[in-house]
XYZ file of C-alpha atoms in Angstrom:
586
model
C 81.937 156.151 56.053
C 79.305 155.450 58.692
C 79.659 151.685 58.368
C 83.451 151.978 58.428
C 83.302 154.164 61.562
C 80.951 151.682 63.243
C 83.214 148.787 62.320
C 86.277 150.554 63.694
C 84.351 151.410 66.877
C 83.474 147.743 67.433
C 87.066 146.657 66.794
C 88.350 149.317 69.193
C 85.901 148.006 71.799
C 87.314 144.492 71.359
C 90.863 145.790 71.672
C 89.976 147.640 74.867
C 88.989 144.370 76.560
C 92.617 143.426 77.241
C 92.753 142.319 80.879
C 95.302 144.261 82.900
C 97.389 142.522 85.534
C 96.495 143.745 89.040
C 99.441 145.238 90.899
C 98.897 142.839 93.797
C 99.251 139.777 91.529
C 102.358 141.203 89.871
C 103.890 142.132 93.228
C 103.323 138.625 94.648
C 105.005 136.998 91.645
C 107.834 139.506 91.808
C 108.409 138.622 95.470
C 108.552 134.926 94.512
C 111.105 135.593 91.794
C 113.204 137.836 94.045
C 113.317 135.184 96.764
C 114.049 132.273 94.425
C 117.759 132.927 93.914
C 117.304 132.894 90.140
C 118.306 136.513 89.593
C 121.605 136.109 91.460
C 122.398 132.989 89.384
C 121.456 134.379 85.967
C 122.673 137.990 86.011
C 126.406 137.125 86.133
C 125.900 134.739 83.201
C 124.459 137.393 80.896
C 126.176 140.549 82.152
C 127.581 142.614 79.293
C 131.144 143.793 79.748
C 130.974 146.286 76.847
C 128.331 147.851 74.655
C 124.820 148.995 75.474
C 123.102 147.338 78.435
C 120.208 145.023 77.684
C 116.832 146.760 77.631
C 115.129 143.973 79.575
C 116.258 143.158 83.147
C 116.507 139.481 84.098
C 114.049 140.055 86.927
C 111.441 141.435 84.537
C 111.756 138.482 82.134
C 111.327 135.981 84.985
C 108.281 137.873 86.268
C 106.787 137.835 82.775
C 107.395 134.102 82.373
C 105.887 133.393 85.792
C 102.831 135.514 84.967
C 102.370 133.721 81.635
C 102.646 130.348 83.362
C 100.132 131.290 86.064
C 97.596 132.568 83.538
C 98.016 129.893 80.836
C 97.995 126.594 82.705
C 101.769 126.454 83.078
C 102.429 127.086 79.390
C 104.886 129.901 78.644
C 104.785 131.489 75.200
C 106.840 134.581 74.593
C 104.131 136.459 72.761
C 102.170 136.165 76.016
C 105.233 137.220 78.029
C 105.656 140.286 75.809
C 101.998 141.275 76.070
C 101.930 140.854 79.847
C 105.146 142.737 80.527
C 104.836 145.685 78.178
C 101.114 146.137 77.634
C 99.248 144.614 80.621
C 101.139 145.879 83.658
C 100.372 149.208 85.268
C 102.746 152.091 84.640
C 104.109 152.077 88.235
C 104.783 148.326 88.058
C 106.599 148.679 84.734
C 108.759 151.383 86.262
C 109.585 149.160 89.252
C 110.672 146.377 86.889
C 112.784 148.757 84.792
C 110.748 148.246 81.613
C 110.894 150.804 78.848
C 107.707 151.908 77.154
C 106.762 150.720 73.645
C 103.880 152.107 71.568
C 100.795 149.901 71.590
C 100.770 149.008 67.907
C 102.253 146.323 65.662
C 105.712 147.838 65.408
C 105.830 148.511 69.121
C 104.856 144.924 69.884
C 107.476 143.517 67.501
C 110.167 145.704 69.067
C 109.182 144.554 72.575
C 109.024 140.939 71.407
C 112.524 141.216 69.927
C 113.785 142.498 73.285
C 112.257 139.516 75.091
C 113.740 137.061 72.596
C 117.232 138.585 72.822
C 117.240 138.406 76.606
C 115.905 134.845 76.576
C 118.482 133.620 74.085
C 121.302 135.265 76.012
C 120.254 133.142 79.008
C 119.829 129.972 76.952
C 123.240 130.468 75.344
C 124.870 130.633 78.774
C 123.362 127.318 79.951
C 122.975 125.267 76.756
C 124.941 121.999 77.131
C 124.762 121.315 73.400
C 127.039 122.913 70.765
C 124.601 122.158 67.932
C 122.603 124.975 66.299
C 118.824 124.819 66.502
C 115.967 125.662 64.134
C 117.581 124.390 60.962
C 118.808 121.061 59.671
C 122.513 120.519 59.782
C 124.511 117.960 57.805
C 125.116 115.085 60.185
C 128.817 114.909 59.391
C 129.125 118.593 60.272
C 127.190 118.040 63.511
C 129.585 115.243 64.439
C 132.546 117.573 63.871
C 130.985 120.219 66.142
C 130.440 117.637 68.865
C 134.011 116.374 68.546
C 135.469 119.903 68.791
C 133.307 120.956 71.757
C 134.881 121.386 75.184
C 133.309 118.612 77.249
C 134.135 120.305 80.553
C 132.446 123.520 79.437
C 129.360 121.631 78.258
C 129.193 119.783 81.587
C 129.408 123.108 83.446
C 126.563 124.500 81.352
C 124.433 121.410 81.970
C 124.949 121.796 85.709
C 123.772 125.400 85.452
C 120.774 124.411 83.310
C 119.583 121.788 85.798
C 120.159 124.119 88.746
C 118.162 127.008 87.225
C 115.302 124.716 86.201
C 115.035 123.346 89.714
C 115.106 126.840 91.221
C 112.060 127.613 89.047
C 110.399 124.434 90.289
C 111.297 125.291 93.893
C 109.202 128.474 93.714
C 106.091 126.262 93.661
C 107.219 124.462 96.830
C 107.868 127.503 98.998
C 104.574 127.207 100.907
C 104.702 123.390 100.945
C 108.275 123.083 102.222
C 107.422 123.510 105.944
C 104.687 120.890 105.525
C 107.104 118.484 103.863
C 109.674 118.995 106.610
C 107.068 118.132 109.269
C 104.989 115.404 107.594
C 107.214 113.617 105.075
C 109.740 110.866 105.753
C 111.922 111.653 102.737
C 110.719 108.811 100.478
C 110.648 109.467 96.740
C 110.028 107.762 93.436
C 112.077 108.469 90.316
C 110.650 107.970 86.874
C 111.262 109.190 83.331
C 108.266 110.543 81.442
C 108.433 111.400 77.762
C 107.747 114.926 76.520
C 107.494 115.951 72.881
C 109.611 118.622 71.256
C 108.489 121.144 68.656
C 110.401 119.561 65.781
C 109.900 116.749 63.302
C 111.900 113.660 64.131
C 114.055 112.151 61.405
C 115.426 108.666 60.938
C 118.763 108.019 62.676
C 120.400 107.339 59.320
C 119.172 110.631 57.868
C 122.012 112.713 56.354
C 120.807 115.784 58.277
C 119.829 116.458 61.879
C 116.384 117.451 63.096
C 115.674 121.108 63.840
C 115.926 120.121 67.496
C 119.186 118.150 67.321
C 119.312 117.476 71.074
C 116.145 115.324 71.042
C 115.744 111.648 70.086
C 113.117 109.009 69.487
C 111.152 107.471 72.334
C 109.669 104.093 71.393
C 107.505 101.744 73.427
C 106.957 98.282 72.003
C 104.136 95.843 72.704
C 106.649 93.311 74.027
C 107.816 95.534 76.876
C 105.730 96.901 79.686
C 108.201 99.713 80.343
C 109.485 102.246 77.768
C 112.403 101.210 75.629
C 114.341 103.487 73.322
C 115.091 101.795 70.023
C 116.704 104.296 67.696
C 116.647 101.865 64.797
C 112.857 101.654 64.938
C 112.107 105.224 63.880
C 108.645 105.102 62.287
C 109.690 106.672 58.992
C 112.694 104.458 58.331
C 112.598 102.393 55.156
C 115.231 100.220 53.534
C 115.492 97.099 51.409
C 114.465 94.882 54.299
C 111.034 96.455 54.395
C 109.211 93.326 55.485
C 111.389 92.866 58.564
C 111.043 96.529 59.527
C 107.307 96.309 59.010
C 107.101 93.443 61.468
C 109.107 95.488 63.960
C 106.906 98.513 63.389
C 103.827 96.424 64.168
C 105.272 95.849 67.618
C 105.682 99.567 68.264
C 102.968 100.705 70.641
C 103.988 104.337 70.942
C 106.675 106.565 69.439
C 107.480 110.210 70.086
C 110.351 112.506 69.165
C 111.423 114.443 72.216
C 113.025 114.108 75.633
C 112.765 112.147 78.858
C 112.010 114.213 81.939
C 113.301 112.350 84.991
C 110.958 113.384 87.796
C 111.533 112.974 91.525
C 108.194 112.640 93.309
C 107.920 113.144 97.080
C 105.415 110.835 98.792
C 105.176 109.356 102.287
C 104.306 105.647 101.824
C 103.352 105.217 105.473
C 100.004 106.900 104.703
C 97.456 105.555 102.247
C 95.866 108.944 101.511
C 92.346 107.784 102.324
C 90.012 110.691 103.309
C 89.012 111.171 106.945
C 85.649 109.786 108.185
C 83.984 113.179 107.588
C 84.972 113.003 103.919
C 87.662 115.703 104.042
C 91.337 115.196 103.171
C 93.843 114.322 105.865
C 95.906 117.477 106.625
C 98.805 115.270 107.761
C 99.192 113.664 104.335
C 100.829 116.093 101.914
C 99.985 115.206 98.285
C 102.604 113.770 95.964
C 104.671 116.614 94.498
C 107.493 116.987 91.981
C 110.463 118.190 94.021
C 113.245 117.853 91.425
C 113.782 116.888 87.803
C 116.252 116.692 84.968
C 115.991 116.241 81.192
C 117.890 114.194 78.638
C 117.373 112.084 75.524
C 114.896 109.214 76.010
C 116.498 106.247 77.802
C 119.910 107.743 77.077
C 121.399 107.755 80.604
C 118.537 106.998 83.015
C 120.765 106.322 86.005
C 122.959 109.400 85.578
C 120.013 111.701 84.934
C 118.041 110.413 87.942
C 121.049 110.985 90.222
C 121.471 114.446 88.694
C 117.875 115.257 89.648
C 118.199 113.810 93.153
C 121.239 116.002 93.792
C 119.001 119.071 93.455
C 117.003 118.198 96.586
C 117.745 120.449 99.535
C 120.139 118.877 102.040
C 117.850 119.918 104.912
C 115.155 117.485 103.749
C 115.156 113.883 105.041
C 116.103 110.814 103.000
C 113.907 107.714 102.978
C 113.013 104.978 100.517
C 113.571 105.420 96.785
C 111.510 103.433 94.271
C 112.029 103.160 90.543
C 111.000 100.875 87.726
C 113.215 98.116 86.314
C 115.116 100.595 84.114
C 116.975 101.719 87.253
C 118.044 98.457 88.889
C 119.343 97.449 85.445
C 121.979 100.215 85.583
C 125.621 99.810 86.470
C 125.813 100.182 90.274
C 128.321 103.038 90.068
C 125.868 105.021 87.910
C 122.769 104.750 90.093
C 122.507 102.232 92.930
C 125.668 103.210 94.820
C 125.204 106.994 94.431
C 121.636 106.943 95.762
C 122.701 104.881 98.758
C 125.543 107.329 99.384
C 122.921 110.105 99.455
C 121.041 108.243 102.199
C 118.227 106.616 100.185
C 117.212 102.974 100.563
C 116.203 101.433 97.214
C 112.972 99.515 96.596
C 112.890 97.497 93.368
C 110.892 95.044 91.323
C 112.700 92.524 89.122
C 112.588 91.215 85.558
C 112.415 87.502 84.792
C 116.155 87.088 84.399
C 116.788 88.729 87.800
C 114.668 86.353 89.898
C 115.958 83.774 92.369
C 119.627 83.662 93.390
C 121.370 86.866 92.296
C 124.738 87.084 94.084
C 126.706 85.863 97.072
C 129.046 87.195 99.749
C 130.867 85.381 102.576
C 128.503 82.428 102.020
C 125.314 84.507 102.304
C 123.099 84.449 99.229
C 121.310 87.407 97.664
C 117.852 86.153 96.673
C 115.602 88.761 95.046
C 117.335 91.640 96.759
C 117.861 90.282 100.287
C 120.705 88.372 101.975
C 119.585 84.921 103.117
C 121.037 81.883 104.862
C 122.723 79.626 102.265
C 120.786 76.684 103.741
C 117.384 78.231 103.037
C 115.278 75.537 101.319
C 115.556 75.560 97.525
C 111.802 75.817 97.087
C 111.889 79.164 98.898
C 114.771 80.414 96.747
C 112.901 79.457 93.575
C 109.448 80.606 94.747
C 108.989 83.467 92.287
C 110.461 81.527 89.378
C 108.093 78.660 90.127
C 105.140 81.051 90.154
C 106.099 82.613 86.810
C 106.582 79.148 85.310
C 103.140 78.127 86.699
C 104.579 75.381 88.913
C 102.825 76.811 91.999
C 99.704 78.891 92.589
C 99.457 82.416 93.997
C 98.711 81.415 97.576
C 101.657 79.029 97.656
C 103.921 81.830 96.471
C 102.581 84.160 99.181
C 103.194 81.473 101.817
C 106.757 80.862 100.597
C 107.595 84.561 100.573
C 106.407 84.788 104.173
C 108.450 81.687 105.063
C 111.593 83.353 103.714
C 111.495 85.857 106.578
C 112.924 83.240 108.966
C 116.116 82.933 106.874
C 116.948 86.561 106.157
C 120.118 88.137 107.556
C 119.307 90.847 110.091
C 121.147 94.179 110.429
C 123.297 94.392 113.528
C 123.646 98.158 113.311
C 123.101 101.033 110.926
C 125.411 101.224 107.898
C 128.556 103.280 108.343
C 129.411 106.409 106.387
C 130.765 104.329 103.479
C 127.725 102.037 103.299
C 129.153 98.918 104.962
C 126.449 96.927 106.781
C 127.120 94.579 109.663
C 124.574 91.750 109.605
C 124.011 88.571 111.570
C 122.745 85.224 110.365
C 119.154 84.222 111.204
C 120.321 81.738 113.859
C 122.118 84.539 115.713
C 118.944 86.630 115.390
C 116.784 83.920 117.047
C 114.937 83.173 113.803
C 116.296 79.678 113.087
C 118.254 76.884 114.783
C 121.566 75.829 113.230
C 123.701 72.758 114.085
C 126.801 74.733 113.108
C 126.065 76.949 116.118
C 125.133 74.525 118.855
C 124.044 77.275 121.249
C 121.149 78.068 118.911
C 119.610 74.567 119.225
C 116.725 73.703 121.534
C 114.965 77.030 121.234
C 111.650 75.473 120.296
C 109.959 73.698 117.439
C 108.485 76.969 116.241
C 111.932 77.928 114.847
C 113.062 76.197 111.624
C 116.057 73.845 111.893
C 118.410 74.518 109.024
C 120.276 71.674 107.334
C 123.687 72.939 106.177
C 125.228 71.046 103.281
C 128.612 69.519 104.155
C 131.605 71.099 102.464
C 135.238 69.939 102.355
C 136.268 73.591 102.497
C 134.485 74.068 105.815
C 131.757 76.482 106.826
C 131.614 79.845 105.059
C 132.267 83.006 107.136
C 128.560 83.795 107.485
C 128.101 80.441 109.269
C 131.296 80.374 111.328
C 131.145 83.983 112.527
C 128.488 85.707 114.584
C 128.330 88.616 112.137
C 129.689 89.575 108.735
C 130.202 93.035 107.267
C 128.721 93.390 103.798
C 130.385 96.086 101.653
C 128.147 98.327 99.538
C 129.505 96.799 96.312
C 128.266 93.295 97.174
C 125.085 92.683 95.188
C 124.818 96.459 94.750
C 122.818 96.311 91.528
C 119.857 94.432 93.019
C 120.070 94.758 96.823
C 117.199 96.350 98.744
C 116.477 96.507 102.487
C 112.822 95.410 102.400
C 112.014 91.753 101.795
C 110.802 91.421 98.214
C 107.090 90.626 97.962
C 106.403 91.209 101.668
C 103.574 93.443 102.864
C 106.074 96.157 103.838
C 107.644 96.014 100.372
C 104.241 96.158 98.675
C 103.170 99.155 100.739
C 106.292 101.172 99.974
C 106.881 100.156 96.366
C 103.352 100.491 95.036
C 102.459 103.668 96.901
C 105.596 105.339 95.599
C 105.169 104.003 92.051
C 101.482 104.957 92.005
C 102.407 108.515 92.945
C 104.422 108.780 89.718
C 101.566 107.502 87.591
C 99.253 109.972 89.314
C 101.580 112.923 88.679
C 102.060 111.945 85.033
C 98.331 111.800 84.409
C 97.750 114.995 86.371
C 100.355 117.097 84.553
C 99.425 115.689 81.133
C 95.813 116.804 81.564
C 94.728 118.350 78.211
C 92.927 121.152 80.080
C 95.998 122.331 82.006
C 99.742 121.772 81.655
C 99.614 119.301 78.704
C 103.070 118.106 79.633
C 103.520 115.689 76.735
C 102.284 118.132 74.073
C 105.172 119.592 72.064
C 103.098 122.686 71.239
C 103.341 123.873 74.840
C 107.139 124.380 74.492
C 107.792 125.980 71.126
C 111.484 126.802 71.444
C 113.886 124.084 70.337
C 116.884 122.804 72.212
C 117.367 121.018 75.509
C 118.008 124.235 77.485
C 114.778 125.909 76.335
C 112.759 122.709 76.764
C 114.079 122.235 80.299
C 113.300 125.785 81.472
C 109.814 125.794 79.939
C 109.096 122.374 81.436
C 110.084 123.719 84.855
C 107.249 126.279 84.702
C 104.765 123.550 83.715
C 105.815 121.275 86.575
C 105.689 124.203 88.996
C 102.144 125.013 87.855
C 101.101 121.366 88.369
C 102.510 121.481 91.914
C 100.621 124.683 92.708
C 97.384 123.339 91.256
C 97.705 120.142 93.259
C 98.444 121.986 96.495
C 95.437 124.262 95.976
C 93.149 121.287 95.364
C 94.497 119.575 98.482
C 94.049 122.700 100.626
C 90.485 123.138 99.336
C 89.589 119.576 100.393
C 90.648 120.056 104.041
C 88.147 121.043 106.730
C 89.675 124.037 108.547
C 88.556 125.136 112.006
C 85.795 122.470 112.119
C 84.206 123.981 109.012
C 83.234 122.233 105.786
C 85.956 121.843 103.090
C 85.514 123.779 99.868
C 85.498 120.595 97.830
C 85.580 116.859 98.393
C 88.867 115.023 97.830
C 89.268 112.835 94.772
C 87.590 109.476 95.161
C 90.048 106.643 95.526
C 89.532 103.273 93.908
C 89.564 100.256 96.170
C 92.912 98.478 96.127
C 93.886 94.914 96.909
C 94.785 94.227 100.554
C 98.502 94.244 101.256
C 99.984 90.767 101.105
C 97.781 89.535 98.256
C 99.875 90.843 95.348
C 101.821 88.374 93.236
C 104.165 89.066 90.316
C 102.269 86.716 88.001
C 101.110 88.710 85.005
C 103.292 91.641 86.039
C 106.878 90.571 85.460
C 107.571 90.679 81.720
C 110.323 89.514 79.466
C 113.673 91.115 80.339
């Protein structure tokens, strides 16, 4: 009996070490939730018209999820939510949140946990854009029937709600940073899709049943492609009679994961390089790169649509600047990505694949060469500069010189684009950059200006040569057009600083010590709605952690900073980059 009493005493001592949540911490998180707009959006969705009211208020669930995220590196598990809400808050705080009391034993915990799950699933059911059941495998033919019978308008409405709620959760992490962004950010962003795993085993596409998370799909990166490529027919467990051919394909698979693509919108001002001040502290005028919006879908399923969906969540009061993305985005149909982002006020910045180099399109005689409108009489060697570099016909310095020489032949904007995106531009001779015999008044300006040599044509001069200006509609060359001259120092500064911000965020939020963004075990509820909401808390935690680290590295009131900023690697000087070794097979 003595040993049993001693053992029970030690166990009771261990159980008594549960850390209670201070009222101040709970009150601060409650204020965040109350001011987020989430409660007003969710309560009408889950309000019961008849029957007993739910035992767990929406506000309390959101506070519990926010507490779990703050204390567990952004990861929200509902056992933790249950423990924090019902057994770690003070009695007055539980009363303020409208929480009923459960006995502190196994049955009490299970009853509280069931309450949390019911409230959560009532929310997920109201915003789930998929009609497929989760957590068990469904015959594929039956799943196809459910999809065919589903009301597409209703599913679209639910998806809109899902994305809106997820971004309201994310916005809570930006509340303190928003005034800083409004003052010190020019509105430039980078969009990128990063893969996240789901807590389900992926099956082959030709499997007769669905996975337990039927909304997810395979993400596959092959050794042939630098950027991710979704190849559903390369699922790693697929086998058929042509085993040798599939084996050869499998050998080219560099990475595969069953899950979702999270399309992130990263805010970053490319006019600053982020280098620390001379005293070693961070520059208070350079706000760190932050996730300001996101959306989720199947890997590489609709990258253009999903990116636009995320961009639409950005507050209208914020500015619009440059928008960079990898080659998955300028390969979209213009009506799905390029035209919508320009209508929002963004100016695209792209890189190109091999089959997109050189002459790309034409309008009124002007030629679109690697994203910019040029004089049709620009020398052929300048038009083919990047192709010649890739084909090893010229060296790097020659390519750099030719890119710089292109600047004399580019069409210049006459005025800002109108509300519909039409741009009035003038030829380089009108802009005092070249001399053209077709416009005699441009001759004799000096030998420092190139003299163009227009090719004779029986049809006469094109409009861009016979008129002082031409108006280019947004549809002309829409898929590949960009305002900055490709390869120039200005293009390099904007494109690479924005793209590097994405890589930095991905590595930061995938840190195994914190948010573990890619790890499926951090989001253990299946389905796109649950995955999206849980991911929102992880991204919000990454934003908060980054802002705290930035604030700690700033010297306030002429005092020493708490910590030194992250050391930056030396980068190549602007103007020395070349696409050789970077542009891959299309």
